[in-house]
PDB file of C-alpha atoms in Angstrom:
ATOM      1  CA  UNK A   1      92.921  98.874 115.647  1.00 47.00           C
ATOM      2  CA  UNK A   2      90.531  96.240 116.071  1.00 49.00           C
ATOM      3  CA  UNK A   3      89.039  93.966 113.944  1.00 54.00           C
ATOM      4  CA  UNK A   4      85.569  95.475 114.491  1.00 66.00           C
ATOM      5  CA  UNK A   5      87.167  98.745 113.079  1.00 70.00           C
ATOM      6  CA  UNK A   6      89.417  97.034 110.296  1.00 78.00           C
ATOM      7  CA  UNK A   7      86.612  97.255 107.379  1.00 81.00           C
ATOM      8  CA  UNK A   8      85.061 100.440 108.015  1.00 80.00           C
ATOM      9  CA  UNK A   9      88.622 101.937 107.645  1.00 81.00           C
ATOM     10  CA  UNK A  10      88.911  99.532 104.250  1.00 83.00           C
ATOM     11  CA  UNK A  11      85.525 101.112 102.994  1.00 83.00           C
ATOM     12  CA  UNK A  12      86.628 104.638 104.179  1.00 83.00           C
ATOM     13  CA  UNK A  13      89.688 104.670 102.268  1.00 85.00           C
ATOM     14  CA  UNK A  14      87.960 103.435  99.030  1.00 88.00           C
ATOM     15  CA  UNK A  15      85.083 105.583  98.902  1.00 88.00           C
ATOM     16  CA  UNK A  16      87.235 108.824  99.850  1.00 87.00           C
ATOM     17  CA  UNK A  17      88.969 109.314  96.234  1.00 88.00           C
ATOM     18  CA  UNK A  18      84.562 108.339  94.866  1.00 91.00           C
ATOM     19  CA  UNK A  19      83.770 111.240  96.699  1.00 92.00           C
ATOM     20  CA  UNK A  20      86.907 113.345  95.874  1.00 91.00           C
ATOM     21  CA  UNK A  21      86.386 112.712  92.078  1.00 92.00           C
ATOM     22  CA  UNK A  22      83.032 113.196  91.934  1.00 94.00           C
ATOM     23  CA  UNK A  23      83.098 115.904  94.314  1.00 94.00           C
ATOM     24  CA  UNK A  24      85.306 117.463  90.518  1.00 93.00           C
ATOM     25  CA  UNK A  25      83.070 116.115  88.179  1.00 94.00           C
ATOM     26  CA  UNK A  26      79.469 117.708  89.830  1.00 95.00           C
ATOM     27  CA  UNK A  27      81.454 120.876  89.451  1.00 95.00           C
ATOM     28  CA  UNK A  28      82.369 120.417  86.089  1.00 92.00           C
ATOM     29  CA  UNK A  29      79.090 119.464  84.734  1.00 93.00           C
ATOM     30  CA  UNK A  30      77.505 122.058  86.490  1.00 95.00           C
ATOM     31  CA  UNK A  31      80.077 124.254  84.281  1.00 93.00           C
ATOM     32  CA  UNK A  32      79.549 122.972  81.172  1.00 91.00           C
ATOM     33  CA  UNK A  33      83.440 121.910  80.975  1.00 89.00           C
ATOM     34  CA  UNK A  34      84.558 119.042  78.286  1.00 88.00           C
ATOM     35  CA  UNK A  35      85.169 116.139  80.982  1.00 89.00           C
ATOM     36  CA  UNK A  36      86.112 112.640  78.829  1.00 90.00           C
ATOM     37  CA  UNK A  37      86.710 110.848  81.864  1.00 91.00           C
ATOM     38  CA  UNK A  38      86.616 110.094  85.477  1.00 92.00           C
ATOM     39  CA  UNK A  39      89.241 108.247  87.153  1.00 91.00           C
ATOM     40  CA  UNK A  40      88.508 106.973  90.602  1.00 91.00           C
ATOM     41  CA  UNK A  41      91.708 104.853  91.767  1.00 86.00           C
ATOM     42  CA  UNK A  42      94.608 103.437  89.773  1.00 85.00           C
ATOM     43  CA  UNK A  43      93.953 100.045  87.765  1.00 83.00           C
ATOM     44  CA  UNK A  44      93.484  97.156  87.850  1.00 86.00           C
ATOM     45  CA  UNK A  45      89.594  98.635  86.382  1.00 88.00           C
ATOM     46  CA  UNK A  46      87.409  96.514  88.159  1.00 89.00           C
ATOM     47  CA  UNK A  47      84.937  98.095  87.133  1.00 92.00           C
ATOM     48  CA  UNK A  48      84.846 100.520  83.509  1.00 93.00           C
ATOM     49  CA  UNK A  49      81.799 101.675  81.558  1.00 94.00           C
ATOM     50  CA  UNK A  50      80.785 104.841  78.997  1.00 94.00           C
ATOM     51  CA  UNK A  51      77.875 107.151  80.039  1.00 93.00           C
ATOM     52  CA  UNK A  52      77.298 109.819  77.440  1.00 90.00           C
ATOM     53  CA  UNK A  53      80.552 110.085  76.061  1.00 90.00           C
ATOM     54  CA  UNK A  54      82.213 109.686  79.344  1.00 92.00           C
ATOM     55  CA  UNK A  55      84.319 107.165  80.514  1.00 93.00           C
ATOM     56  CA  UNK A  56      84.155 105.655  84.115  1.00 94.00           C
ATOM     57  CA  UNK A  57      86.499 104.073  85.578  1.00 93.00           C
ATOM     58  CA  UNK A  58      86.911 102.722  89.244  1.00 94.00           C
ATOM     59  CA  UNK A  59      90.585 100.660  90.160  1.00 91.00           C
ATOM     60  CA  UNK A  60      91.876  97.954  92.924  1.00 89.00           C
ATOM     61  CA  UNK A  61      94.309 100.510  93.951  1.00 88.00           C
ATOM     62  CA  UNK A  62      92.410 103.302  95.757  1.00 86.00           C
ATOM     63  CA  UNK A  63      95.131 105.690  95.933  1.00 85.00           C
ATOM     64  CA  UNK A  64      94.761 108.370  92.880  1.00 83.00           C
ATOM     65  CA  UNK A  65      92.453 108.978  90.586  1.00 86.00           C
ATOM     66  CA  UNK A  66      91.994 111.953  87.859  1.00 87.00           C
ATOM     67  CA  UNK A  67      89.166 113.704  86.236  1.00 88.00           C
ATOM     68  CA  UNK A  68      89.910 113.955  82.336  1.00 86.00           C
ATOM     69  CA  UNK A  69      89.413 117.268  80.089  1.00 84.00           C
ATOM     70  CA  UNK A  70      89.091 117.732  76.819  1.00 80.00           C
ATOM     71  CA  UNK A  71      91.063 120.828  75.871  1.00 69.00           C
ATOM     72  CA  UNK A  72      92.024 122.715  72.864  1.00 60.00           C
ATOM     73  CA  UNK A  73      94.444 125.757  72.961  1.00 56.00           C
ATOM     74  CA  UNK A  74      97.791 123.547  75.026  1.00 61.00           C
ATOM     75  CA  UNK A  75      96.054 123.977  77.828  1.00 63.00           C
ATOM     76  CA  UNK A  76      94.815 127.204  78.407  1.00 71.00           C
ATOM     77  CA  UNK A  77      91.593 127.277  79.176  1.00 75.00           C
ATOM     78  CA  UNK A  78      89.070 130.095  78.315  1.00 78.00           C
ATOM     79  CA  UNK A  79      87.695 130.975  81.754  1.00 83.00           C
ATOM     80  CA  UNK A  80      90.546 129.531  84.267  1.00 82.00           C
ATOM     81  CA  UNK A  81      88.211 130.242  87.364  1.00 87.00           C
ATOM     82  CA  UNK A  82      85.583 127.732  86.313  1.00 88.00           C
ATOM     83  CA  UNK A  83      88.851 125.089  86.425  1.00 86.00           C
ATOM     84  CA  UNK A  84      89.916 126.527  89.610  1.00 87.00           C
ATOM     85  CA  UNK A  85      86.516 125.941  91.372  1.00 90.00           C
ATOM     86  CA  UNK A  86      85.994 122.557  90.083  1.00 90.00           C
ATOM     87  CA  UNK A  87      90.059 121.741  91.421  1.00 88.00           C
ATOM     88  CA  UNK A  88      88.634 123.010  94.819  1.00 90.00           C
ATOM     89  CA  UNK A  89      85.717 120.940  94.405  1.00 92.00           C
ATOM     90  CA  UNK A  90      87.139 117.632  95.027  1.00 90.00           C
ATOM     91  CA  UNK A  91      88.487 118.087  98.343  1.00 90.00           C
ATOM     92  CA  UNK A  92      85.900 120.418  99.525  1.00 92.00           C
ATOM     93  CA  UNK A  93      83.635 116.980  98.513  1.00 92.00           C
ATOM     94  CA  UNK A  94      85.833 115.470 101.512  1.00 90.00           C
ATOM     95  CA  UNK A  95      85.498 117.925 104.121  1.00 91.00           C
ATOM     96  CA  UNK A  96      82.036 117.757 103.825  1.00 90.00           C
ATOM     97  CA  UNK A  97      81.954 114.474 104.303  1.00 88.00           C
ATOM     98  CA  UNK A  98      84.153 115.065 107.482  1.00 88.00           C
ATOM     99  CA  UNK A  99      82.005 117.849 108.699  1.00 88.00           C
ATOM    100  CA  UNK A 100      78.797 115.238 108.387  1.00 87.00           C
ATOM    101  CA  UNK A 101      80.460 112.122 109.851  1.00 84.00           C
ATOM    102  CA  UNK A 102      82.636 113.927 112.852  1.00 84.00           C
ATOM    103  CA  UNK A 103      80.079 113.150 115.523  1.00 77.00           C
ATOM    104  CA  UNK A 104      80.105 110.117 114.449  1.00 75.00           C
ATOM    105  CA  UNK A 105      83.174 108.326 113.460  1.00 76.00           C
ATOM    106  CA  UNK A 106      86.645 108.769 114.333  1.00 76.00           C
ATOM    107  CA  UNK A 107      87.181 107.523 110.633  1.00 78.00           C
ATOM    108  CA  UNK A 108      86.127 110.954 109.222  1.00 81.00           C
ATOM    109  CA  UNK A 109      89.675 112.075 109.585  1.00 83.00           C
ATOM    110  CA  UNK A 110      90.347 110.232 106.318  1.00 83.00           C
ATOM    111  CA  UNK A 111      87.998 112.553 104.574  1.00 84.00           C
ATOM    112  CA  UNK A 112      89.832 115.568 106.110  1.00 86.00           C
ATOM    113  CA  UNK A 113      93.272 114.215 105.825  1.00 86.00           C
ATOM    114  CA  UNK A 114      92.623 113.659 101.961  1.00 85.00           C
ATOM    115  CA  UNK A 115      91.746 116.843 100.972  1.00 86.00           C
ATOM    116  CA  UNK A 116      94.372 118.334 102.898  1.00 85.00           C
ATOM    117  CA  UNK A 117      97.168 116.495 101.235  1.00 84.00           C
ATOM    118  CA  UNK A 118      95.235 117.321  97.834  1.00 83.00           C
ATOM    119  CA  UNK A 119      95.876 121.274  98.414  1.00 82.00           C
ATOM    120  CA  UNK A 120      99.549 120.937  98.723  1.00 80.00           C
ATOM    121  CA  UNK A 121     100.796 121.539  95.312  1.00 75.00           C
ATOM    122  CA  UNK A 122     103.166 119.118  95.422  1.00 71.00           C
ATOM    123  CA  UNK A 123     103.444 117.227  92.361  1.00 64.00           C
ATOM    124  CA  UNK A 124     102.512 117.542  88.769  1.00 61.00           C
ATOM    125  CA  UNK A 125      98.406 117.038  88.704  1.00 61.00           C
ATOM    126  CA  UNK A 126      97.116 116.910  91.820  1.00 76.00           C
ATOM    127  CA  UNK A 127      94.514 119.539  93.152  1.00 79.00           C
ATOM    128  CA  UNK A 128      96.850 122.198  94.602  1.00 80.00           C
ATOM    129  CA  UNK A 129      99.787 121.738  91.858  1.00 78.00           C
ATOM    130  CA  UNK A 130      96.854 122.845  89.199  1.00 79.00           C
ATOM    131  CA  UNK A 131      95.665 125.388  90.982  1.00 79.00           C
ATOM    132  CA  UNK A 132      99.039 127.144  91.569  1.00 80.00           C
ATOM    133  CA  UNK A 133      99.566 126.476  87.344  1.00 78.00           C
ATOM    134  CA  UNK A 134      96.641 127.995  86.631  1.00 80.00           C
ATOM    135  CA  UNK A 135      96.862 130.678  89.313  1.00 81.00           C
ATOM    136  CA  UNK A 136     100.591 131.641  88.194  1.00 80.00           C
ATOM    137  CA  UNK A 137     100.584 130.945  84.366  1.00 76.00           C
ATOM    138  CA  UNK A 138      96.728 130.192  83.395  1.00 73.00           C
ATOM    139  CA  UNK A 139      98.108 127.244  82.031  1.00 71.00           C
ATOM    140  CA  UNK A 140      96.645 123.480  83.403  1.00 71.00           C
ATOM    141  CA  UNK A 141      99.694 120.889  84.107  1.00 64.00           C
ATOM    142  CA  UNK A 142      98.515 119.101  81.252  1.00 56.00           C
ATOM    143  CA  UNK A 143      98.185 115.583  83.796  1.00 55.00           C
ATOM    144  CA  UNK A 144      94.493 115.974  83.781  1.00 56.00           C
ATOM    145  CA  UNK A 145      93.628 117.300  79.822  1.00 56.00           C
ATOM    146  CA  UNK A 146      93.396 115.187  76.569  1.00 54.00           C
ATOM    147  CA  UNK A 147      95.659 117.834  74.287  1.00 48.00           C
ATOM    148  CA  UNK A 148      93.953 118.872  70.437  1.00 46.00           C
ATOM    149  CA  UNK A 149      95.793 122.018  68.894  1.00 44.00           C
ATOM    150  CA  UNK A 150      92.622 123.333  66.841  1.00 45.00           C
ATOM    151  CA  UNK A 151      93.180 122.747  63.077  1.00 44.00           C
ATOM    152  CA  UNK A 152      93.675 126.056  61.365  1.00 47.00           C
ATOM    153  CA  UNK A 153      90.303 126.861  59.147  1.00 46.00           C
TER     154      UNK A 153
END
């Protein structure tokens, strides 16, 4: 690669998991769902800040990132489809992004290559690992959910 192509594959890779995250928590607003936090790489935090009882944060490391519930119950949520659809909504963030930059950059294959590997279920808490939990046992993996077991009244 040359260095004229170096930095736009640098900004590429960085703003793919922005996208992917946010692509989760438009979703999740838009359902009403208990989100504490938004994750967008791992740390070092180069940048943190609370927004209506949210926190933000956005790390060196662009690989990874997580979109926090709040959730009572162990994990079971009420209405698993509204979970499922936001869980699809992070990588469906990303092919839309490919399907807008593909006749223009060769770098949109980042986009598509992300949310590919996102589906897989692979791993404990990524996209298509929660979607098979909740799919098979209406359960979440627990790696994206703050647990509370509701006090008894």
């Amino acid at each position: 690669m040359t260095d004229d192509g170096l930095m736009p594959l640098i900004i590429a890779v960085y703003v793919s998991p922005i996208i992917h995250e946010f692509g989760h928590f438009a979703i999740a607003q838009f359902f009403h769902l208990p989100v504490i936090g938004v994750q967008c790489g791992r740390p070092f935090w180069y940048l943190s800040f609370a927004r209506g009882g949210i926190r933000f944060q956005f790390g060196l490391n662009p690989f990874g990132g997580q979109v926090r519930f709040f959730m009572w119950n162990g994990g079971k949520p009420r209405e698993p489809w509204k979970y499922i659809a936001v869980f699809f909504a992070g990588p469906l963030a990303e092919v839309a992004i490919f399907i807008i930059l593909w006749p223009h950059t060769q770098l949109c294959i980042i986009f598509f290559a992300s949310a590919i590997f996102n589906l897989v279920p692979d791993g404990k808490g990524n996209d298509g690992a929660e979607i098979k939990s909740l799919l098979t046992s209406g359960r979440m993996t627990m790696a994206n959910t703050e647990k509370r077991i509701r006090p008894k009244s």
